Coordinates of C-alpha atoms in Angstrom, one line a residue:
M8 CA 0.0 0.0 0.0
A9 CA 1.6 3.3 -1.1
A10 CA 2.2 6.2 1.3
S11 CA -1.0 8.0 0.6
E12 CA -3.1 4.9 0.3
L13 CA -3.6 4.6 4.0
F14 CA -5.7 7.8 3.8
T15 CA -7.3 7.4 0.4
K16 CA -7.9 3.7 -0.3
N17 CA -11.3 3.1 -2.0
V18 CA -13.6 1.6 0.6
T19 CA -15.6 -0.2 -2.0
E20 CA -12.9 -2.7 -2.5
T21 CA -13.6 -6.3 -1.4
V22 CA -11.9 -7.1 1.8
R23 CA -11.5 -10.3 3.8
P24 CA -14.0 -10.3 6.7
L25 CA -12.6 -10.6 10.3
S26 CA -12.5 -14.1 11.6
C27 CA -14.2 -15.1 14.9
K28 CA -10.9 -15.0 16.6
E29 CA -10.1 -11.6 15.4
L30 CA -13.5 -10.3 16.3
C31 CA -13.4 -11.7 19.9
T32 CA -9.9 -10.8 21.0
C33 CA -10.0 -7.0 21.0
P34 CA -12.4 -5.2 23.4
F35 CA -13.3 -2.9 20.6
N36 CA -14.0 -5.7 18.0
N37 CA -11.1 -4.3 16.0
N38 CA -8.5 -6.9 16.6
P39 CA -5.4 -6.3 14.4
L40 CA -4.2 -8.7 11.9
N41 CA -1.8 -11.5 12.9
E42 CA 1.2 -10.7 10.8
E43 CA 2.4 -14.2 10.0
S44 CA 1.8 -13.4 6.3
I45 CA 4.1 -10.3 6.5
S46 CA 7.1 -12.6 7.1
Q47 CA 8.4 -10.7 10.1
P48 CA 11.0 -12.3 12.3
R49 CA 9.5 -14.3 15.2
I50 CA 10.7 -13.7 18.8
A51 CA 11.9 -16.9 17.9
A52 CA 14.5 -19.5 17.7
R53 CA 14.6 -19.9 21.5
F54 CA 10.9 -20.7 21.6
T55 CA 11.1 -23.7 19.1
K56 CA 12.0 -26.4 21.6
A57 CA 9.0 -25.7 23.8
V58 CA 6.7 -25.5 20.7
R59 CA 7.9 -28.8 19.4
G60 CA 7.8 -30.4 22.8
R61 CA 11.4 -31.6 22.8
A62 CA 14.7 -30.2 23.8
P63 CA 17.7 -29.8 21.4
P64 CA 20.5 -32.3 21.8
G65 CA 22.5 -31.9 25.0
R66 CA 19.9 -29.7 26.8
R67 CA 17.1 -30.5 29.2
A68 CA 13.6 -29.9 28.0
R69 CA 13.0 -27.6 30.9
P70 CA 15.1 -26.3 33.9
P71 CA 14.1 -27.7 37.2
A72 CA 13.5 -24.3 38.8
L73 CA 13.2 -20.8 37.7
A74 CA 16.2 -18.7 38.8
P75 CA 16.2 -15.0 39.2
C76 CA 16.8 -12.9 36.1
G77 CA 19.0 -10.4 38.0
P78 CA 18.8 -7.9 40.8
E79 CA 16.2 -5.6 39.1
G80 CA 12.6 -6.9 39.5
S81 CA 13.9 -10.4 39.6
R82 CA 11.4 -11.9 42.1
R83 CA 10.5 -14.4 39.4
A84 CA 12.0 -17.1 41.5
D85 CA 9.5 -16.3 44.2
R86 CA 6.6 -16.5 41.8
A87 CA 7.1 -20.2 41.1
R88 CA 4.6 -22.0 38.9
P89 CA 1.4 -22.4 40.9
E90 CA -0.2 -25.7 41.5
P91 CA -3.3 -26.5 39.5
F92 CA -6.3 -25.1 41.3
C93 CA -9.7 -26.7 41.3
P94 CA -12.5 -24.5 42.7
R95 CA -14.9 -27.4 43.3
R96 CA -12.4 -29.2 45.5
A97 CA -11.4 -26.0 47.4
A98 CA -15.1 -25.2 48.1
V99 CA -15.4 -28.5 50.1
G100 CA -12.1 -28.2 51.9
L101 CA -10.1 -30.7 49.8
P102 CA -6.6 -30.1 48.5
A103 CA -6.4 -28.5 45.0
S104 CA -5.0 -31.6 43.4
P105 CA -6.4 -35.1 44.2
S106 CA -3.9 -37.7 45.4
A107 CA -3.7 -41.2 44.1
A108 CA -4.8 -42.5 47.5
E109 CA -8.1 -40.6 47.2
H110 CA -8.8 -42.7 44.1
G111 CA -7.8 -46.1 45.7
G112 CA -4.4 -46.1 44.1
R113 CA -5.7 -45.0 40.7
L114 CA -4.5 -41.7 39.2
R115 CA -8.1 -40.7 38.2
A116 CA -11.5 -41.6 39.4
P117 CA -13.8 -43.3 37.0
A118 CA -15.5 -40.7 34.7
R119 CA -19.0 -39.7 35.5
P120 CA -21.5 -39.9 32.7
G121 CA -21.5 -36.7 30.8
A122 CA -18.3 -35.5 32.4
S123 CA -15.9 -36.2 29.5
A124 CA -16.7 -33.0 27.5
G125 CA -16.1 -30.8 30.6
R126 CA -12.9 -32.6 31.4
R127 CA -11.7 -32.2 27.8
R128 CA -12.3 -28.5 28.0
E129 CA -10.5 -28.3 31.3
D130 CA -7.6 -30.4 29.9
L131 CA -7.4 -28.1 26.9
T132 CA -7.3 -25.0 29.0
S133 CA -4.6 -26.4 31.3
A134 CA -2.6 -27.5 28.3
E135 CA -2.7 -24.1 26.7
Q136 CA -1.7 -22.5 30.0
T137 CA 1.2 -24.9 30.4
K138 CA 2.3 -24.2 26.8
V139 CA 2.4 -20.4 27.5
E140 CA 4.3 -20.9 30.8
D141 CA 6.8 -23.1 28.9
L142 CA 7.4 -20.3 26.4
V143 CA 7.7 -17.7 29.1
Q144 CA 10.1 -19.9 31.0
E145 CA 12.2 -20.2 27.8
V146 CA 12.4 -16.4 27.6
F147 CA 13.4 -16.0 31.2
S148 CA 16.0 -18.7 31.0
A149 CA 17.5 -17.4 27.8
Y150 CA 17.7 -13.9 29.3
K151 CA 19.5 -15.2 32.4
T152 CA 22.0 -17.0 30.2
N153 CA 22.7 -14.3 27.7
H154 CA 22.4 -11.1 29.6
H155 CA 25.1 -10.9 32.3
T156 CA 24.4 -7.2 33.0
S157 CA 20.9 -8.0 34.1
Q158 CA 19.5 -5.0 32.3
F159 CA 16.1 -4.9 30.7
V160 CA 16.0 -2.8 27.5
L161 CA 13.1 -1.2 25.6
Q162 CA 14.0 -1.3 21.9
R163 CA 12.9 2.2 21.3
E164 CA 14.5 2.8 18.0
K165 CA 13.1 -0.4 16.5
H166 CA 9.6 0.4 17.7
F167 CA 9.8 3.9 16.4
H168 CA 10.8 2.8 12.9
Y169 CA 8.0 0.1 12.9
L170 CA 5.4 2.8 13.9
K171 CA 6.8 5.4 11.5
R172 CA 6.5 3.0 8.5
G173 CA 2.9 2.1 9.6
L174 CA 1.7 5.7 9.3
R175 CA 2.9 6.0 5.7
Q176 CA 2.9 2.5 4.3
L177 CA 0.9 -0.7 5.0
T178 CA 0.9 -4.0 3.2
D179 CA -2.2 -5.5 1.6
A180 CA -2.5 -7.8 4.7
Y181 CA -4.1 -4.8 6.5
E182 CA -7.1 -4.8 4.1
C183 CA -9.1 -6.7 6.8
L184 CA -8.8 -3.5 9.0
D185 CA -10.4 -1.3 6.3
A186 CA -13.2 -0.4 8.8
S187 CA -10.7 0.3 11.6
R188 CA -8.5 2.9 9.9
P189 CA -9.0 5.7 12.6
W190 CA -7.9 3.0 15.1
L191 CA -4.6 2.5 13.2
C192 CA -4.0 6.3 13.4
Y193 CA -4.7 6.3 17.1
W194 CA -2.7 3.2 18.0
I195 CA 0.4 4.5 16.1
L196 CA 0.1 8.2 17.2
H197 CA -0.3 7.2 20.9
S198 CA 2.6 4.8 20.7
L199 CA 4.7 7.6 19.3
E200 CA 3.8 10.0 22.0
L201 CA 4.6 7.4 24.7
L202 CA 8.0 7.0 23.1
D203 CA 8.3 10.9 23.1
E204 CA 8.8 10.9 19.3
P205 CA 7.5 14.1 17.6
I206 CA 5.0 13.8 14.8
P207 CA 6.1 15.7 11.7
E208 CA 3.7 18.6 10.8
S209 CA 3.1 17.2 7.3
V210 CA 2.1 13.8 8.7
A211 CA -0.1 15.4 11.4
S212 CA -1.9 17.4 8.7
D213 CA -2.4 14.3 6.5
V214 CA -3.9 12.5 9.4
C215 CA -6.3 15.4 10.1
Q216 CA -7.4 15.5 6.5
F217 CA -7.9 11.8 6.4
L218 CA -10.0 11.8 9.6
S219 CA -12.1 14.7 8.3
R220 CA -13.1 12.4 5.4
C221 CA -14.0 9.7 7.9
Q222 CA -16.5 12.1 9.6
S223 CA -20.1 11.5 8.7
P224 CA -22.4 14.3 7.7
S225 CA -24.8 13.1 10.4
G226 CA -22.1 13.2 13.1
G227 CA -19.5 10.8 14.4
F228 CA -16.7 9.0 12.5
G229 CA -16.8 5.9 10.4
G230 CA -14.0 3.3 10.0
G231 CA -13.0 5.0 6.7
P232 CA -14.1 7.6 4.2
G233 CA -17.7 7.1 3.2
Q234 CA -18.4 4.5 5.9
H235 CA -21.3 4.6 8.4
P236 CA -20.5 6.3 11.7
H237 CA -19.7 4.1 14.7
L238 CA -18.8 4.9 18.3
A239 CA -15.6 2.9 18.3
P240 CA -13.8 4.7 15.4
T241 CA -15.4 8.0 16.7
Y242 CA -13.5 7.4 20.0
A243 CA -10.3 6.6 18.1
A244 CA -10.6 9.6 15.8
V245 CA -11.2 12.1 18.6
N246 CA -8.3 10.7 20.6
A247 CA -6.0 10.8 17.5
L248 CA -7.0 14.5 16.9
C249 CA -6.4 15.4 20.5
I250 CA -2.9 13.8 20.4
I251 CA -2.1 16.0 17.4
G252 CA -3.5 18.9 19.3
T253 CA -3.3 21.6 16.6
E254 CA -6.0 24.1 15.6
E255 CA -6.4 22.1 12.4
A256 CA -7.0 18.9 14.4
F257 CA -9.6 20.4 16.8
S258 CA -11.5 22.1 13.9
V259 CA -12.1 18.7 12.2
I260 CA -14.6 17.7 14.9
N261 CA -18.1 18.9 14.2
R262 CA -19.3 19.2 17.8
E263 CA -23.0 20.0 17.0
K264 CA -23.4 17.0 14.8
L265 CA -21.4 14.8 17.2
L266 CA -23.8 15.6 20.0
E267 CA -26.8 14.8 17.7
Y268 CA -25.2 11.5 16.8
L269 CA -24.7 10.6 20.5
Y270 CA -28.3 11.4 21.2
S271 CA -29.4 9.2 18.3
L272 CA -27.6 6.2 20.0
K273 CA -28.9 6.8 23.5
Q274 CA -31.4 4.2 24.8
P275 CA -34.2 4.7 27.3
D276 CA -32.4 2.7 30.0
G277 CA -29.3 4.9 29.8
S278 CA -27.2 2.6 27.6
F279 CA -25.9 3.4 24.1
I280 CA -25.8 1.4 21.0
M281 CA -22.5 1.3 19.1
H282 CA -24.1 2.5 15.8
V283 CA -27.6 3.0 14.4
G284 CA -29.2 -0.5 14.5
G285 CA -26.2 -1.9 16.4
E286 CA -25.5 -3.7 19.6
V287 CA -25.6 -2.3 23.2
D288 CA -22.6 -2.9 25.5
V289 CA -20.4 -1.0 27.9
R290 CA -17.9 0.0 25.3
S291 CA -20.5 2.4 23.8
A292 CA -21.1 4.2 27.1
Y293 CA -17.3 4.7 27.6
C294 CA -16.7 5.9 24.0
A295 CA -19.6 8.3 24.2
A296 CA -18.5 9.7 27.6
S297 CA -14.9 10.0 26.5
V298 CA -15.6 12.0 23.3
A299 CA -18.3 14.1 24.9
S300 CA -16.1 15.1 27.9
L301 CA -13.1 15.9 25.7
T302 CA -15.1 18.1 23.3
N303 CA -17.3 19.7 25.9
I304 CA -20.7 18.5 24.6
I305 CA -22.1 16.9 27.8
T306 CA -25.7 18.1 28.4
P307 CA -27.8 17.5 31.5
T308 CA -29.8 14.7 29.8
L309 CA -27.2 13.0 27.6
F310 CA -26.0 10.5 30.2
A311 CA -29.2 10.3 32.3
G312 CA -29.4 6.7 33.6
T313 CA -26.1 5.7 32.1
A314 CA -24.3 5.2 35.5
E315 CA -27.1 3.1 36.8
W316 CA -27.0 0.9 33.7
I317 CA -23.2 0.4 34.0
A318 CA -23.6 -0.5 37.6
R319 CA -26.0 -3.3 36.6
C320 CA -23.2 -4.7 34.4
Q321 CA -21.1 -5.5 37.5
N322 CA -21.5 -9.2 38.3
W323 CA -20.9 -11.5 41.2
E324 CA -17.2 -11.8 40.2
G325 CA -16.6 -8.1 40.9
G326 CA -15.7 -7.2 37.3
I327 CA -18.0 -5.7 34.6
G328 CA -19.5 -7.6 31.7
G329 CA -20.5 -6.3 28.3
V330 CA -24.2 -6.1 29.4
P331 CA -26.0 -7.0 32.7
G332 CA -25.6 -10.7 33.5
M333 CA -22.5 -11.4 31.4
E334 CA -19.1 -12.6 32.4
A335 CA -16.6 -10.0 33.7
H336 CA -14.1 -9.0 31.1
G337 CA -11.0 -6.7 31.3
G338 CA -11.9 -4.5 28.4
Y339 CA -15.5 -4.0 29.4
T340 CA -14.5 -3.4 33.1
F341 CA -12.1 -0.7 32.1
C342 CA -14.7 0.9 29.8
G343 CA -17.3 0.8 32.6
L344 CA -15.2 2.2 35.4
A345 CA -13.6 4.9 33.1
A346 CA -17.0 6.0 32.0
L347 CA -18.2 6.3 35.6
V348 CA -15.0 8.3 36.5
I349 CA -15.9 10.7 33.7
L350 CA -19.4 11.0 35.0
K351 CA -18.2 11.3 38.6
Q352 CA -20.3 8.3 39.7
E353 CA -17.7 5.6 40.3
D354 CA -19.4 5.0 43.7
S355 CA -22.2 3.3 41.8
L356 CA -19.9 0.2 41.8
N357 CA -18.8 -2.1 44.6
L358 CA -15.2 -0.9 44.4
K359 CA -13.7 -3.4 46.8
C360 CA -15.1 -6.4 44.9
L361 CA -13.8 -4.8 41.6
L362 CA -10.4 -4.3 43.2
H363 CA -10.3 -8.0 44.3
W364 CA -11.3 -9.1 40.8
V365 CA -8.8 -7.1 38.9
T366 CA -5.8 -7.8 41.2
S367 CA -6.6 -11.5 40.8
R368 CA -6.1 -11.1 37.0
Q369 CA -2.3 -10.5 37.2
M370 CA -0.7 -13.9 36.5
R371 CA 1.6 -15.1 39.3
F372 CA 4.0 -16.8 36.9
E373 CA 4.1 -14.6 33.8
G374 CA 3.7 -11.2 35.5
G375 CA 1.3 -9.9 32.9
F376 CA -2.5 -9.8 33.0
Q377 CA -5.3 -12.1 31.7
G378 CA -8.5 -10.6 30.4
R379 CA -10.9 -13.1 32.2
C380 CA -10.8 -15.8 34.8
N381 CA -9.0 -19.0 33.5
K382 CA -7.8 -17.3 30.3
L383 CA -4.2 -16.8 29.1
V384 CA -2.0 -13.8 29.6
D385 CA -2.2 -11.2 26.9
G386 CA 0.0 -8.1 26.5
C387 CA -2.9 -5.8 25.7
Y388 CA -4.4 -6.3 29.2
S389 CA -1.3 -4.6 30.5
F390 CA -3.4 -1.5 29.9
W391 CA -7.0 -2.7 30.1
Q392 CA -6.5 -4.3 33.5
A393 CA -3.5 -2.4 35.0
G394 CA -5.2 0.9 33.8
L395 CA -8.0 0.1 36.3
L396 CA -5.7 0.4 39.3
P397 CA -5.1 4.1 39.1
L398 CA -8.8 4.7 38.7
L399 CA -9.6 2.5 41.7
H400 CA -6.8 4.1 43.7
R401 CA -8.2 7.6 43.1
A402 CA -11.8 6.5 43.9
L403 CA -10.7 4.7 47.2
H404 CA -8.5 7.6 48.2
A405 CA -11.4 10.0 47.8
K406 CA -13.3 7.8 50.3
G407 CA -10.4 8.1 52.8
D408 CA -9.2 4.5 52.6
P409 CA -6.2 4.5 55.0
A410 CA -4.6 1.3 53.6
L411 CA -3.6 2.9 50.3
S412 CA 0.0 3.3 49.4
M413 CA 1.2 6.7 48.3
T414 CA 4.1 5.4 46.2
H415 CA 2.7 2.3 44.3
W416 CA -0.3 1.1 42.5
M417 CA -2.1 -2.1 43.9
F418 CA -0.4 -4.5 41.5
D419 CA 3.2 -5.8 41.0
Q420 CA 4.5 -3.0 38.7
Q421 CA 7.9 -4.5 38.2
A422 CA 6.5 -7.9 37.3
L423 CA 4.4 -6.4 34.6
Q424 CA 7.3 -4.4 33.2
E425 CA 9.4 -7.6 33.2
Y426 CA 6.8 -9.4 31.2
I427 CA 6.4 -6.6 28.6
L428 CA 10.1 -6.0 28.2
L429 CA 11.1 -9.7 28.0
C430 CA 8.1 -11.4 26.4
C431 CA 6.3 -8.8 24.3
Q432 CA 9.0 -7.2 22.2
C433 CA 9.5 -8.2 18.6
P434 CA 13.2 -8.2 17.6
A435 CA 12.3 -6.3 14.5
G436 CA 10.2 -3.7 16.3
G437 CA 6.7 -3.6 17.6
L438 CA 5.1 -5.4 20.5
L439 CA 2.9 -8.5 20.8
D440 CA 0.4 -10.5 22.8
K441 CA 2.7 -13.2 24.2
P442 CA 5.8 -15.2 23.1
G443 CA 5.2 -17.0 19.8
K444 CA 2.7 -14.4 18.6
S445 CA 3.3 -11.8 15.9
R446 CA 3.5 -8.0 16.4
D447 CA 0.8 -5.6 15.5
F448 CA -0.1 -1.9 16.1
Y449 CA -2.9 -2.8 18.6
H450 CA -0.6 -4.7 21.0
T451 CA 2.2 -2.2 20.4
C452 CA -0.1 0.6 21.6
Y453 CA -1.6 -1.2 24.7
C454 CA 1.7 -2.9 25.8
L455 CA 3.4 0.5 25.8
S456 CA 0.4 2.0 27.5
G457 CA 0.5 -0.6 30.2
L458 CA 4.3 -0.2 30.6
S459 CA 3.7 3.5 31.1
I460 CA 1.1 2.9 33.8
A461 CA 3.5 0.5 35.6
Q462 CA 6.3 3.1 35.5
H463 CA 4.4 6.1 36.8
F464 CA 2.5 6.5 40.1
G465 CA 0.6 9.7 40.7
S466 CA 1.7 13.2 39.5
G467 CA 3.0 16.4 40.9
D468 CA 4.2 16.1 44.5
L469 CA 3.0 12.5 44.7
L470 CA 4.9 11.4 41.5
H471 CA 6.8 8.2 42.1
E472 CA 8.4 6.4 39.2
V473 CA 9.4 2.7 39.0
V474 CA 11.4 2.2 35.8
L475 CA 12.7 -1.3 35.4
G476 CA 16.0 -1.6 33.5
V477 CA 18.0 1.2 31.9
P478 CA 16.8 4.8 32.4
E479 CA 16.1 5.1 28.7
N480 CA 13.2 2.7 29.2
R481 CA 11.1 5.5 30.7
L482 CA 8.0 6.3 28.7
Q483 CA 5.9 9.4 28.8
P484 CA 2.9 9.1 31.2
T485 CA -0.6 8.3 29.9
H486 CA -3.9 9.5 31.2
P487 CA -5.6 6.4 32.8
V488 CA -9.1 7.5 31.7
Y489 CA -8.5 8.6 28.1
N490 CA -5.2 6.8 27.3
I491 CA -3.6 9.8 25.7
S492 CA -1.0 12.1 27.2
P493 CA -2.3 14.0 30.3
D494 CA -1.0 17.3 28.7
R495 CA -3.0 16.6 25.6
V496 CA -6.1 15.9 27.7
V497 CA -5.7 19.3 29.4
Q498 CA -5.1 21.0 26.1
A499 CA -8.2 19.6 24.4
V500 CA -10.4 20.2 27.4
M501 CA -9.3 23.8 27.8
H502 CA -9.7 24.4 24.0
F503 CA -13.3 23.2 23.9
L504 CA -14.3 24.8 27.2
R505 CA -13.8 28.1 25.4
Q506 CA -16.7 27.1 23.2
P507 CA -20.3 26.8 24.4
V508 CA -22.1 23.5 24.7
P509 CA -24.1 23.0 21.5
S510 CA -27.8 23.9 21.7
M511 CA -30.0 20.9 22.7
P512 CA -33.3 21.0 20.8
A513 CA -32.2 19.3 17.6
A514 CA -30.1 16.8 19.6
E515 CA -33.0 16.0 21.9
A516 CA -35.3 15.4 19.0
A517 CA -33.0 12.7 17.8
T518 CA -33.1 10.9 21.1
G519 CA -34.4 7.3 20.8
A520 CA -34.7 7.4 17.0
A521 CA -32.3 4.5 16.7
G522 CA -34.2 2.4 19.2
D523 CA -37.6 3.0 17.6

């Protein structure tokens, strides 16, 4: 794809639809392409023995114990591989793993009728978890063997070149993201600002012009020029324009039409649909609250009932599902809590239960976060999950909780940095989900965002930084609600506060139209 084609590609071309896996992984249903077809180097040769299930000649398949990686953040030896846990056995006071004696000398009890399918699912989940732990063990062991200085290094220059190329040139493999092009702009621009890399004026202007063509005459932004507006790319486009932060960027946003569009998506119960005729879930409430607060278009009635609807999405686990009654999920939980922070109604949730749920999502062995209970570690949840902790810290501090630290978030910040720096960097630049996966702009953005959260606690007089490895690993801070630079948030808010909130009659008339 030529330099200008990212911004001008004809949206009528036939593109490959997203697979079920691609649709389900990303909280915004815009999961980036796995880049196997782009022939990028894998993280790589050192993973092959675990993948093939055998060790090279002269080496053991697996070290007997996990040794520390070095003096910095090397508590990995203390986080030994946990024993398998069986909630059903724990609930009745039995050990987590049954002994052979319990089965009369047999290793397994006879199968119950109908239990084989459930056991196969459990065995598959356990096997996948073991495979990931083996890959991570390989990385830690290789690092201990090959890095005598015990320094963790963020490959800044390689990531910069990977991101810079992405703004101007993409391969045909990215055609499947034709409806996510504002997201590509946001993921790349935010990654660059975290790396403290300036955006050339010509590139910033090109992005502004491209995003203006994505804006619908009826308000909001589509996934590309001429596409129907949708709250997800609207969120991405507004964030990208705020990162650029120029007068040209701010002038792209048609605030009056944007407000009308948000009202057209508002439902009687306080929720929002993602697009006209689309689905309801917590993402839409967050996307709407984010763009409305940044652009100063919040009216007294726009979010009436929204906080109560989000609170109904918190389930027995403590986290938040996509809609009331659904399983708790890291992406939805972040969206729900961040929306409530914007609306100043985070007390609508049971914060202690939410805290217990999210802190339980940090993996004891890998150091990264999983998105849901009994799922695998994923680099993108370095932000979706870890980003919840600053929001919870703020909310609990406002309630006068005396147990809060004034120097650290309520998760293992060094362990998360260790996972990102050792397991999520592609040697050719860019970041990824976990060892053995391919890089992409989505994971690059959210791995770096999570790394920034783990490095910075508080601000001003309360600022406390924990930077693992060399000092050059330090990233710029990110705002835990909007996930753009705090300075850019202030700049956008101050710019739009100078403009009046758009008049309401036309917007209110559009309320409920999409739900009729």
